[in-house]
XYZ file of N, CA and C in Angstrom:
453
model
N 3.849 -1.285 -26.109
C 4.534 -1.711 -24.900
C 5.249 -0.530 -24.237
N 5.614 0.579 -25.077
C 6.597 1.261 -24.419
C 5.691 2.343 -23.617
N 4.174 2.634 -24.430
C 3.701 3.473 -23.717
C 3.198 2.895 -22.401
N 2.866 1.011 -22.156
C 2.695 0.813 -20.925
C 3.885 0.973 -19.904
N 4.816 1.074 -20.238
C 6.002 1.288 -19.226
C 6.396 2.690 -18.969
N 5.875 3.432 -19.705
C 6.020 4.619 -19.617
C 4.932 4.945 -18.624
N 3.460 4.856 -18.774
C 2.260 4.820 -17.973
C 3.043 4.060 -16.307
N 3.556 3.160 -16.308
C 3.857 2.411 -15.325
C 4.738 2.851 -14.498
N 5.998 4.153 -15.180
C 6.878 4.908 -14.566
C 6.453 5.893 -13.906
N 5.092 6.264 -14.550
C 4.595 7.764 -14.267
C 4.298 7.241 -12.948
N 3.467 6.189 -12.647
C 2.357 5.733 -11.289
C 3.589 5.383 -10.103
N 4.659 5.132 -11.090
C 5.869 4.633 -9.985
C 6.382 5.896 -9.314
N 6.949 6.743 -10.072
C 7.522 8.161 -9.899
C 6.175 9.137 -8.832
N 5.038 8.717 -9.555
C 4.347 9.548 -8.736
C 3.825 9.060 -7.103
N 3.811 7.807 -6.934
C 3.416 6.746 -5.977
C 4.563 7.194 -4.934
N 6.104 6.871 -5.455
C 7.056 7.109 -4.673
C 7.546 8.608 -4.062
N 7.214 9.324 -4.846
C 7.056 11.030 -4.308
C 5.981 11.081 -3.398
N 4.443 10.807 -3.034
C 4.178 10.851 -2.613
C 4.213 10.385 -1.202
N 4.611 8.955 -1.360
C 4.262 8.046 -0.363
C 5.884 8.180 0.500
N 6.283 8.779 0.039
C 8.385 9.117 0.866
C 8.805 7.986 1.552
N 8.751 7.043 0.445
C 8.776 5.484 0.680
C 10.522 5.482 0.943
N 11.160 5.127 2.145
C 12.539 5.292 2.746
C 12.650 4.481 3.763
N 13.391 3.125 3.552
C 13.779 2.530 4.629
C 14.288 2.812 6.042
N 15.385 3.869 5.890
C 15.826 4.493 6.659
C 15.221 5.288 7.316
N 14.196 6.329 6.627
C 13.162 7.136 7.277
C 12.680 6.388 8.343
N 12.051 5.003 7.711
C 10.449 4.305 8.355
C 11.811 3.746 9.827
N 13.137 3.409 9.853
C 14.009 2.950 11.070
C 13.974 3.701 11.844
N 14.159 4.988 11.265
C 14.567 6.219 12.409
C 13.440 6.706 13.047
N 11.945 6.871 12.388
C 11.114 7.356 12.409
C 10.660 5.775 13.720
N 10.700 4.720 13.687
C 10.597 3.556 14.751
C 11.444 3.791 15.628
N 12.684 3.828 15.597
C 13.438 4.260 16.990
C 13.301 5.230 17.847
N 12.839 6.489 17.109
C 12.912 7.639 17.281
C 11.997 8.120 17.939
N 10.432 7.761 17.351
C 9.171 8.219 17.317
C 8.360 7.218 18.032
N 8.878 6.133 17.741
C 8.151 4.987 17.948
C 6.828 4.853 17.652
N 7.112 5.379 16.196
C 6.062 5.158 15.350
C 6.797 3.811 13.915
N 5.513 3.055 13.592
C 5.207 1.654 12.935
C 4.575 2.790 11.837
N 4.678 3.756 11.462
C 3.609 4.177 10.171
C 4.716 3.852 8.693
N 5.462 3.825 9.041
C 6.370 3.867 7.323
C 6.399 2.451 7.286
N 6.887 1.411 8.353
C 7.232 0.235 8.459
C 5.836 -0.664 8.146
N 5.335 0.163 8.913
C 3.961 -0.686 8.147
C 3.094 -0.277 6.801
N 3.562 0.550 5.871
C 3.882 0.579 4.779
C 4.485 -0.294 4.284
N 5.820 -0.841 4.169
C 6.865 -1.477 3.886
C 5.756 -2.794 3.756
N 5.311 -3.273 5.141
C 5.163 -4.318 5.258
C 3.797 -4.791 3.968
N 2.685 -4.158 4.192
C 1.250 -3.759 3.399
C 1.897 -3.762 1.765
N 3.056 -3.321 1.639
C 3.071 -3.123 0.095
C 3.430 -4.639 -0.358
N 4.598 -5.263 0.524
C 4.760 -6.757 0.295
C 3.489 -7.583 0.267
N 2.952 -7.184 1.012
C 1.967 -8.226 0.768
C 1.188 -8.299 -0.139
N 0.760 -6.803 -0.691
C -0.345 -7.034 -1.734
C 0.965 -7.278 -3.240
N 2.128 -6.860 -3.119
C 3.038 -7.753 -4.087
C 2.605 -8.909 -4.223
N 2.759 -9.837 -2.991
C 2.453 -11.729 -3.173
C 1.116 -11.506 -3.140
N -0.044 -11.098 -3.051
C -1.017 -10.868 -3.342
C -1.411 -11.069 -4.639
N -0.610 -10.643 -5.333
C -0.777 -9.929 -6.960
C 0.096 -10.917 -7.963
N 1.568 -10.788 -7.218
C 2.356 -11.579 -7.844
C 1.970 -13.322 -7.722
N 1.916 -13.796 -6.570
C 2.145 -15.124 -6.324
C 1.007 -15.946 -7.299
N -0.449 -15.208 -7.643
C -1.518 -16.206 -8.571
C -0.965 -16.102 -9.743
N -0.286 -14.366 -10.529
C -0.088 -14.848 -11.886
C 1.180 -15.465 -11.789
N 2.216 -16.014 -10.951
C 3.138 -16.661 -11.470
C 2.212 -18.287 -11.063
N 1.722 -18.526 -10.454
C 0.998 -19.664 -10.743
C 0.276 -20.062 -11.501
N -0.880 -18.876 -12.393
C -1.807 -19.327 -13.689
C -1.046 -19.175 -14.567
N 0.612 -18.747 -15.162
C 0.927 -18.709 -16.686
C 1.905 -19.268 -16.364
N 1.559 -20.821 -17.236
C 2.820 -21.524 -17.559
C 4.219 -21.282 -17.442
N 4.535 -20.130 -18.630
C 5.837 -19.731 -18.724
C 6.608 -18.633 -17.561
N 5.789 -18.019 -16.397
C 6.106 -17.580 -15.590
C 6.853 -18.421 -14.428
N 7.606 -17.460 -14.322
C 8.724 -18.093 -12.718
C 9.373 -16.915 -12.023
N 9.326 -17.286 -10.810
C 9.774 -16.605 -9.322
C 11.264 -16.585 -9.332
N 11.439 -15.548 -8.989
C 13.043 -15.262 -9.203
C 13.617 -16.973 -7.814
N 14.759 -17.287 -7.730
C 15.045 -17.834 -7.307
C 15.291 -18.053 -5.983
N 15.404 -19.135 -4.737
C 15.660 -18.494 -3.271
C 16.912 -18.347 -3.438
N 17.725 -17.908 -3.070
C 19.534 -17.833 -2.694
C 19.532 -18.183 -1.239
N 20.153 -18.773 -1.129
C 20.692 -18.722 0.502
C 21.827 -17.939 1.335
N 21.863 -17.775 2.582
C 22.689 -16.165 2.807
C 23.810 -17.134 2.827
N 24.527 -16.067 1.896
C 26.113 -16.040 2.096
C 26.690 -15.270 2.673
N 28.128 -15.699 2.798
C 28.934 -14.451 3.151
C 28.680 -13.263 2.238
N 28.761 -13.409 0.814
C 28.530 -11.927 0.168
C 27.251 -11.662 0.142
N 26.071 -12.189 0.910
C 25.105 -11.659 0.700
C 24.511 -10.814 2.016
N 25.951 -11.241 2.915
C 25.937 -10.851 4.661
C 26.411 -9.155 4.145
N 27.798 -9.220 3.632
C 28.522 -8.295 3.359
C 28.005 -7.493 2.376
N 26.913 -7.811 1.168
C 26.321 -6.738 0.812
C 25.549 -5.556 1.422
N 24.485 -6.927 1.761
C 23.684 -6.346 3.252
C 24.415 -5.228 4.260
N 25.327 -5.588 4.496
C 26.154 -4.652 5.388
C 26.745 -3.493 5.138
N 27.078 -3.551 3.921
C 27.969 -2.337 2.849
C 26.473 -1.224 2.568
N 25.500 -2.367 1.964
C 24.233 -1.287 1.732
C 23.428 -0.575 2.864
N 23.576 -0.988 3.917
C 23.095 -0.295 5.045
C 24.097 0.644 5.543
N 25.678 0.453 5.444
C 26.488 1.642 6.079
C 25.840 2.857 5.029
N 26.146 2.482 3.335
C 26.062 3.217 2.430
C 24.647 4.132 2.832
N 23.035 3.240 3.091
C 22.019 4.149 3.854
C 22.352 4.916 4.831
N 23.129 4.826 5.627
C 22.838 5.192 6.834
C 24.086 6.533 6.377
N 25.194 6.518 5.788
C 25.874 7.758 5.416
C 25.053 8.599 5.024
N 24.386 8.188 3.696
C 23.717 9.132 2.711
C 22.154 9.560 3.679
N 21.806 8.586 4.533
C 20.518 8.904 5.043
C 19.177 8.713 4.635
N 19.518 7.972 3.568
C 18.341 7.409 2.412
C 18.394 6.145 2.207
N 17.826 4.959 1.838
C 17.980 3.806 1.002
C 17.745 4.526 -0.118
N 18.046 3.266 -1.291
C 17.622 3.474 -2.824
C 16.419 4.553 -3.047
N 15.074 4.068 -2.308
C 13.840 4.538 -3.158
C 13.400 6.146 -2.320
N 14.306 6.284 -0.946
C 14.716 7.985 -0.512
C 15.634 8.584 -1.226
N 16.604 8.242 -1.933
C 17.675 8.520 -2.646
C 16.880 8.866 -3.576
N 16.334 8.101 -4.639
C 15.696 8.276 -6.286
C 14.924 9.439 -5.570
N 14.301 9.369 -4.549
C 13.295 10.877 -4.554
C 13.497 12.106 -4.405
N 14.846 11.354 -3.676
C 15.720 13.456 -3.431
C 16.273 13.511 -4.712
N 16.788 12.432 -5.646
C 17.332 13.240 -6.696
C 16.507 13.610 -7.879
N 14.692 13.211 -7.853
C 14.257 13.633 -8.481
C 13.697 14.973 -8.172
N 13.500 15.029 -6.894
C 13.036 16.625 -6.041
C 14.101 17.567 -6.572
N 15.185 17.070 -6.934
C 16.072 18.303 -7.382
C 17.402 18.301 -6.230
N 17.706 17.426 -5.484
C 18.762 17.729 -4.556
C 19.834 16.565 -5.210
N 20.782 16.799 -6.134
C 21.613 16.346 -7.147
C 22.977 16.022 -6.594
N 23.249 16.059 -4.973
C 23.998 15.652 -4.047
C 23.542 14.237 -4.056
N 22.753 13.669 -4.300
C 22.527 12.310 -4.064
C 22.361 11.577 -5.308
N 22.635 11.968 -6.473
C 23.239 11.762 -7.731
C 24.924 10.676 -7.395
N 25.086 9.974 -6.662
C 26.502 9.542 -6.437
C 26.010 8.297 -5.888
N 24.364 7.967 -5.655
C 24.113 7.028 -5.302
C 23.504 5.558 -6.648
N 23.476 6.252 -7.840
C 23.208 5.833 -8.815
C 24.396 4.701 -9.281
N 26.010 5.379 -9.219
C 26.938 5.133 -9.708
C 27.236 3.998 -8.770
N 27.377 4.402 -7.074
C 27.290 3.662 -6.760
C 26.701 1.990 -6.451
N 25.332 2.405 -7.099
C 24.512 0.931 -7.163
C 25.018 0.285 -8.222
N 25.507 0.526 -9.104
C 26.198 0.148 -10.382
C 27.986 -0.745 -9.885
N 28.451 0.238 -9.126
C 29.274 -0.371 -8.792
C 29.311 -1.375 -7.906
N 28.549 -1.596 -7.538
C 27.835 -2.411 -6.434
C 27.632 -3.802 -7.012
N 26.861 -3.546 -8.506
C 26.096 -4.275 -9.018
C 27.287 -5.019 -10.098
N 28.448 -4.295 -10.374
C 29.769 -5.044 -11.076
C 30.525 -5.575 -10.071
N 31.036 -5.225 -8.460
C 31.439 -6.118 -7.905
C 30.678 -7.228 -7.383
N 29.858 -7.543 -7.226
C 29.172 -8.691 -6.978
C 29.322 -9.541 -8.081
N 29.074 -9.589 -9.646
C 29.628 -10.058 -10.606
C 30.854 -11.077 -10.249
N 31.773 -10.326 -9.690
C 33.095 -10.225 -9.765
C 32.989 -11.652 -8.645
N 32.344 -11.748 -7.514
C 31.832 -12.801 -6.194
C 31.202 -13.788 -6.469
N 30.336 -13.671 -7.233
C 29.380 -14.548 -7.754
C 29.466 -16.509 -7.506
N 30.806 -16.516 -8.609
C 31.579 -17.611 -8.699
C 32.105 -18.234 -7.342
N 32.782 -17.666 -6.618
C 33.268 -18.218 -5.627
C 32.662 -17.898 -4.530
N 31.849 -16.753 -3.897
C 31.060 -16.660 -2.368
C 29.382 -17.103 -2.914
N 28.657 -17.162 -4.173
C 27.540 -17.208 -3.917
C 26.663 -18.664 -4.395
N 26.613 -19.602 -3.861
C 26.217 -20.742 -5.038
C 24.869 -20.522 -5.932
N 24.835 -21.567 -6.855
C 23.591 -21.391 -7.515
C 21.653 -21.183 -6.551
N 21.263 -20.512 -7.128
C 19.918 -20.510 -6.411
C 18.937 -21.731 -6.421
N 18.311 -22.374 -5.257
C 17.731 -22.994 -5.201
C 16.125 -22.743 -5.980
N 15.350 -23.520 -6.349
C 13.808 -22.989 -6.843
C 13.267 -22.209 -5.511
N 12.309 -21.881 -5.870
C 11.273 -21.079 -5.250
C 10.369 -21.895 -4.264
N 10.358 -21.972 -3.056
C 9.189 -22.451 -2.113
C 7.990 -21.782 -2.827
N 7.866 -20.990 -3.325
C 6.460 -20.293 -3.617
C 5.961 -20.072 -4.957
N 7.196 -21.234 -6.048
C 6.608 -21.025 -7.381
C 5.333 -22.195 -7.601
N 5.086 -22.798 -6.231
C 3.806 -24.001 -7.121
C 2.694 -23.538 -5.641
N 1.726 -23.416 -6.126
C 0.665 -23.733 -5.232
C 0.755 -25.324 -4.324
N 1.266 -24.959 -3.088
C 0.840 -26.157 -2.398
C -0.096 -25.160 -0.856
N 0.108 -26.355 -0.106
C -0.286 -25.579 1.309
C 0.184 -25.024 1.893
N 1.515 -24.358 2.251
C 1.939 -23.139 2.860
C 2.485 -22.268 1.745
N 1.991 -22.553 0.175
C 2.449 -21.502 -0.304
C 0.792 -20.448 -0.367
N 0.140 -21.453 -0.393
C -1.493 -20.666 -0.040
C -1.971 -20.352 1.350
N -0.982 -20.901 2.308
C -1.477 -19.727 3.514
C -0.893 -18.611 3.254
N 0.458 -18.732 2.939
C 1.265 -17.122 3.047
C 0.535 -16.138 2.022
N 0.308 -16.928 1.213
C -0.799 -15.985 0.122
C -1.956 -15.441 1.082
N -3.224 -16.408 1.434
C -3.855 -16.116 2.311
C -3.847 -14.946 3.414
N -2.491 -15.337 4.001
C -2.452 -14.573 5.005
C -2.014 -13.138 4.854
N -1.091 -12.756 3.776
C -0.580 -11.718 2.872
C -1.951 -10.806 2.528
């Protein structure tokens, strides 16, 4: 198992260096350029996700779809905190992991931060976020097989 996750890091690490997969890039690069090439990346990778994902969580029993949540206030205010936090640093998460694997160790502060991120929400949970509803898309019906389809 460990060497498949290891195999699975390599294709990740190497996929994401290549492909300078950056939210922020693919925004600026649309406002800017008015170019759709990163964004439609973004979009192409989701899909072949539910592509991929949506049959095996439907053929194995014991599989399940993370849950829907519905927007909350802390899920407004994450949203919001994580985009100032992009837009300071100039990276999302997966531009961040690439500059700090390229060697630019200034963006080493974004690690800690997701962490801290990831203990105050903890802290919200209880009182701004209620429990998650099931999944529109954990059973095969008919619009969970168009979006598949159409994906």
């Amino acid at each position: 198992m460990e060497l498949l996750l290891g195999i699975f890091a390599f294709v990740l690490g190497f996929a994401a260096r290549r492909g300078q997969t950056c939210a922020v890039l693919a925004v600026h690069e649309l406002l800017e350029k008015r170019r759709w090439d990163r964004s439609w990346s973004f979009i192409l990778c989701a899909a072949w996700a539910a592509v991929v994902a949506l049959p095996l969580a439907w053929w194995h029993e014991g599989a399940r779809l993370a849950p829907a949540l519905p927007v909350t206030g802390a899920s407004l205010l994450g949203g919001i905190l994580f985009g100032v936090g992009a837009a300071v640093n100039g990276a999302c998460t997966f531009g961040s992991l690439n500059r700090i694997v390229s060697g630019q160790a200034s963006y080493g502060f974004v690690l800690p931060g997701i962490a801290l991120g990831a203990y105050a929400s903890t802290l919200l949970v209880g009182r701004w976020a209620p429990a998650g509803a099931g999944n529109p898309m954990a059973e095969p019906h008919r619009w969970s097989l168009l979006a598949w389809a159409v994906a």
